[in-house]
Short mmCIF file of C-alpha atoms in Angstrom, two decimals:
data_model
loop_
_atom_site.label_atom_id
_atom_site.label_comp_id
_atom_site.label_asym_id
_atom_site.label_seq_id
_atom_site.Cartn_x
_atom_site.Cartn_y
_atom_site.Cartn_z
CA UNK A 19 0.00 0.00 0.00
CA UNK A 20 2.88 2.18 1.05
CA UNK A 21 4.15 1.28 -2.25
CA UNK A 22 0.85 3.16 -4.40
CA UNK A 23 1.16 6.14 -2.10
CA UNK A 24 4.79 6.36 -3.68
CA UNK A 25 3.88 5.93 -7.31
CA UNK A 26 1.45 8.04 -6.74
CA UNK A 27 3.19 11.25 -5.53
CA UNK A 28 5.70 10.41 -7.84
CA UNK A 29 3.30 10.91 -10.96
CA UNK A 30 2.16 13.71 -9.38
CA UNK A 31 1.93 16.79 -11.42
CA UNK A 32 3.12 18.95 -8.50
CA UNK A 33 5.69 17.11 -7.97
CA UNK A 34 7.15 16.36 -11.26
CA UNK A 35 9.14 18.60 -13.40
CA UNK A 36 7.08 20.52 -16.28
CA UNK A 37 8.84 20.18 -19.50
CA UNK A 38 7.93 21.96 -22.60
CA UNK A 39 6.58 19.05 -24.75
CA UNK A 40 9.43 20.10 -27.37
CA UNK A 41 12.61 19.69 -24.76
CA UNK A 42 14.86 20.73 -27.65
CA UNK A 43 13.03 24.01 -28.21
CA UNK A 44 12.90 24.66 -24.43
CA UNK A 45 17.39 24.17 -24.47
CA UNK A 46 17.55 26.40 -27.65
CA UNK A 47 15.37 29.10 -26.01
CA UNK A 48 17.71 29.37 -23.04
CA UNK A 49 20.63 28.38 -23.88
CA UNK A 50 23.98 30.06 -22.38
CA UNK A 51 25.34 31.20 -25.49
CA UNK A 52 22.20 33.60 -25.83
CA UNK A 53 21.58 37.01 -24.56
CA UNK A 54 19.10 37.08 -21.65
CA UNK A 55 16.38 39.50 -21.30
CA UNK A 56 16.38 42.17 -18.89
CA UNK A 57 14.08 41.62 -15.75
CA UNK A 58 10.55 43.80 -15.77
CA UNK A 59 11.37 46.37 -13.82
CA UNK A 60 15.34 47.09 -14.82
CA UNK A 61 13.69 47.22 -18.36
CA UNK A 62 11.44 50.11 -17.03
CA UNK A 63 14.13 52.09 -15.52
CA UNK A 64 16.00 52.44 -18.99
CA UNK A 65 13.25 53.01 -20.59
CA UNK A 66 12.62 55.88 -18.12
CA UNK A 67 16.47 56.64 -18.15
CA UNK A 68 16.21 56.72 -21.65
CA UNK A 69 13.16 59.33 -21.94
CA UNK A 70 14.85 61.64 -19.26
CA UNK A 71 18.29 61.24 -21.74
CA UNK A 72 16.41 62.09 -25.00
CA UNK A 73 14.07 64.91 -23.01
CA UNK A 74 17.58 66.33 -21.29
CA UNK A 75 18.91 66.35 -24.71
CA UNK A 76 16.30 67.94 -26.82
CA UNK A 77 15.98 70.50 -24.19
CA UNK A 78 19.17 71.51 -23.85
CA UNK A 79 19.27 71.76 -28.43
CA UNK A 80 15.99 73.92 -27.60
CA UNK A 81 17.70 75.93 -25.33
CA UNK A 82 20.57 76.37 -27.48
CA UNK A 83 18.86 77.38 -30.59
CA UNK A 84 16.35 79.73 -28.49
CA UNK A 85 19.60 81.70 -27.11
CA UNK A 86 21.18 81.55 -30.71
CA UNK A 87 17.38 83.23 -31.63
CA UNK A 88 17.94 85.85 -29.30
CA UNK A 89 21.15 86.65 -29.88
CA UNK A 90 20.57 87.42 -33.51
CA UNK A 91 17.77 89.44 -32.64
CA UNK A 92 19.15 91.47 -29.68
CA UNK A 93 21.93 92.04 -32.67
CA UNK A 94 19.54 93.15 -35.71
CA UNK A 95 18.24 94.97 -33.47
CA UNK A 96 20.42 97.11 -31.85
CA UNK A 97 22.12 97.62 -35.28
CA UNK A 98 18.87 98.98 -36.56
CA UNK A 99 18.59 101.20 -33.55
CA UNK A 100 21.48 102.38 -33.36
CA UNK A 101 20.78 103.21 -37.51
CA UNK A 102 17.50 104.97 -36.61
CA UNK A 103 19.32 106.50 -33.09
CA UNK A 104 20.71 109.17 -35.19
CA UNK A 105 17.96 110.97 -37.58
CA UNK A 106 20.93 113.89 -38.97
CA UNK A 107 23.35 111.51 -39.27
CA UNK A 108 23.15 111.39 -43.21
CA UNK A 109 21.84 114.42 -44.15
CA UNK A 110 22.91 117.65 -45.72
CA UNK A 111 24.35 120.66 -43.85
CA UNK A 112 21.40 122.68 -44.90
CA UNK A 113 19.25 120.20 -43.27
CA UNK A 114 20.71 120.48 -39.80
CA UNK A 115 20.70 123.99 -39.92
CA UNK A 116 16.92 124.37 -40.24
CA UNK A 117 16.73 121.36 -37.66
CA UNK A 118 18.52 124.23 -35.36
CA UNK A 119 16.24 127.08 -36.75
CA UNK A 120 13.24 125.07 -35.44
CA UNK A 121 14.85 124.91 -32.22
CA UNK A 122 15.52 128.10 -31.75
CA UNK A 123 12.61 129.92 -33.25
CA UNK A 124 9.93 127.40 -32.43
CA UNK A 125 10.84 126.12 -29.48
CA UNK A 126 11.19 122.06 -31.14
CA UNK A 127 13.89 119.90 -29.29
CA UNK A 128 13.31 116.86 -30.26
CA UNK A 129 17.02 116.80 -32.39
CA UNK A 130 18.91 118.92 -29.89
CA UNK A 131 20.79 115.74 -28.78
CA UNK A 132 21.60 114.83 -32.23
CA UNK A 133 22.50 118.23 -33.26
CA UNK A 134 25.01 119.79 -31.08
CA UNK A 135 29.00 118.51 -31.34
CA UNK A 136 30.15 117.51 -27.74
CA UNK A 137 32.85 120.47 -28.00
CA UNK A 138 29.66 122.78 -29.26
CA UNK A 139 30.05 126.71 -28.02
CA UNK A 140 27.49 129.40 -27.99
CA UNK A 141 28.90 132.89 -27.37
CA UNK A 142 26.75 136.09 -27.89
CA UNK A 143 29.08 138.95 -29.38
CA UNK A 144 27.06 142.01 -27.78
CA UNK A 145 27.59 141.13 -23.88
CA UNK A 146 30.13 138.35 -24.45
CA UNK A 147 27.85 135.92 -22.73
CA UNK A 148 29.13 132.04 -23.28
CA UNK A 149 27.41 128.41 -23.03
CA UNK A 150 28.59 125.17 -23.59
CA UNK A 151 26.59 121.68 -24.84
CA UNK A 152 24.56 121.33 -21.67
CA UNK A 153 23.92 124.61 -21.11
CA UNK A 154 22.50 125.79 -24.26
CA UNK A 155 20.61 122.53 -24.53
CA UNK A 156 18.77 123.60 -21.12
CA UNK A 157 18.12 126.96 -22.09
CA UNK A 158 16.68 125.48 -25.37
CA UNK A 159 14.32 123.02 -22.97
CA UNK A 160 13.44 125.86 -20.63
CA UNK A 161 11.89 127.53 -23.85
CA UNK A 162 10.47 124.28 -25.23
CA UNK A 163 7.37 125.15 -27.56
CA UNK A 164 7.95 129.21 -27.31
CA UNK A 165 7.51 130.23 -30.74
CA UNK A 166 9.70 133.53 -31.84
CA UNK A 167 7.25 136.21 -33.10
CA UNK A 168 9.31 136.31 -36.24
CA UNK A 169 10.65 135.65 -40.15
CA UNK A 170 13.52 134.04 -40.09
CA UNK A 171 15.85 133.13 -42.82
CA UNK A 172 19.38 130.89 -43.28
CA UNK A 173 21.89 131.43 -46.20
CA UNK A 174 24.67 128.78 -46.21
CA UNK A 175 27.52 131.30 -46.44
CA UNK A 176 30.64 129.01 -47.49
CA UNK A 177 30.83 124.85 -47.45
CA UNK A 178 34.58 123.31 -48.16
CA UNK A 179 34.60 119.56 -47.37
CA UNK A 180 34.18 119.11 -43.88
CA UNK A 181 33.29 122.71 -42.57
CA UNK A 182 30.25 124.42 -43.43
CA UNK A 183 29.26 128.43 -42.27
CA UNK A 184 25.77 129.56 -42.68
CA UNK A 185 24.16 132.95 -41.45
CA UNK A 186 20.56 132.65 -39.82
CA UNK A 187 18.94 135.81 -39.72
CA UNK A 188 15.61 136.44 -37.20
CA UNK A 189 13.59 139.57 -37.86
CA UNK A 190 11.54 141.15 -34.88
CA UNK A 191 9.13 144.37 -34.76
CA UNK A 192 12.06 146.28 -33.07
CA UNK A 193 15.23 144.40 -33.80
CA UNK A 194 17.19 141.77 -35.43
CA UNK A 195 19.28 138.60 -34.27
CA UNK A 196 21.62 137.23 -36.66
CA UNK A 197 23.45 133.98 -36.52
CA UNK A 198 26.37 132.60 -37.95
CA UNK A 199 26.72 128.94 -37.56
CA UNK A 200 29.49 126.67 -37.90
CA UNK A 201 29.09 122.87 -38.60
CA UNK A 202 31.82 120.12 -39.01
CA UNK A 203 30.85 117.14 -40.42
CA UNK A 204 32.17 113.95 -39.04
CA UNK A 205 31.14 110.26 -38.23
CA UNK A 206 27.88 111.10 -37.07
CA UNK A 207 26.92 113.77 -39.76
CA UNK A 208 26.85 117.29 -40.09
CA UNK A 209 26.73 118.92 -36.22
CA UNK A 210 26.76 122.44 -34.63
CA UNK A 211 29.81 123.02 -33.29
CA UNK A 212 29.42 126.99 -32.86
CA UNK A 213 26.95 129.79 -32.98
CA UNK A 214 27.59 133.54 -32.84
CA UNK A 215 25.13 135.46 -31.51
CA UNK A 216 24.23 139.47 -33.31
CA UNK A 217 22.28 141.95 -32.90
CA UNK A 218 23.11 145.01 -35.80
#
């Protein structure tokens, strides 16, 4: 009886290996010589390792080519400003000088910055009174949209290359104020370097 029990347990399927019905196929499948498959959850982590790489990656050429972007345009533009920064820069002489008629007659400063050299003086010949740049330029804002109850006129008296001399001429009821302007042109255009101030 003892000896059924035996056979029994021994054909047991619990108890007895579980072949693949094709034993040669089962050898071949995993054999030694072949590579083995990644567990589950190692295959998840390069897969995630992977994503992070490739997101890491095209972020960073993202990044690159949005700072290359801005570059270029933080350069067009401040070329282009610095084109348009300058309005008298390449005009003529006579053109500056009625940008400094409007200025004085009308009160308009919009130019003033752009129209006075750095070494500009301003000297009135009848009390000897002087100004430099900054000072003229303030007087000019101080009278900002004061128009000059009077015709005025500008004859470019003599231009040879780089200097020019022109005569601006500002008749009142009771008097007249003439001046002569001189203008040197250089890198940035024609500018007022000196005005002489007249009353005959």
């Amino acid at each position: 009886m003892n000896r059924q029990v035996d056979i029994c347990i021994a054909h047991s399927p619990i108890f007895s290996p579980q072949l693949p019905r094709n034993a040669g196929a089962w050898s071949n499948r995993y054999s030694v010589n072949l590579p083995t498959a990644l567990p589950l959850r190692y295959q998840i982590r390069n897969r995630k390792n992977n994503i992070y790489i490739t997101l890491k990656t095209t972020d960073m050429k993202t990044t690159l080519k949005t700072i290359a972007a801005a570059l270029i345009m933080v350069t067009s533009l401040s070329s282009f400003a610095s084109e348009k920064a300058n309005p008298l820069k390449n005009v003529e002489s006579d053109m500056v000088i009625g940008s400094y008629m409007d200025a004085v007659t009308v009160g308009s400063i919009d130019l003033n910055k752009f129209l006075f050299a750095d070494d500009f003086e301003y000297r009135n010949v009848n009390n000897n009174d002087r100004a430099g740049k900054k000072e003229y330029i303030k007087y000019l804002k101080v009278n900002r949209g004061n128009k000059y109850d009077c015709k005025s006129s500008y004859e470019i008296l003599s231009q040879d290359g780089k200097v020019c001399v022109a005569k601006a001429t500002m008749a009142f009821d009771n008097f007249t104020r003439v001046d002569y302007i001189t203008l040197n042109q250089g890198k940035d255009g024609w500018k007022v370097s000196k005005v002489e101030t007249t009353y005959p």
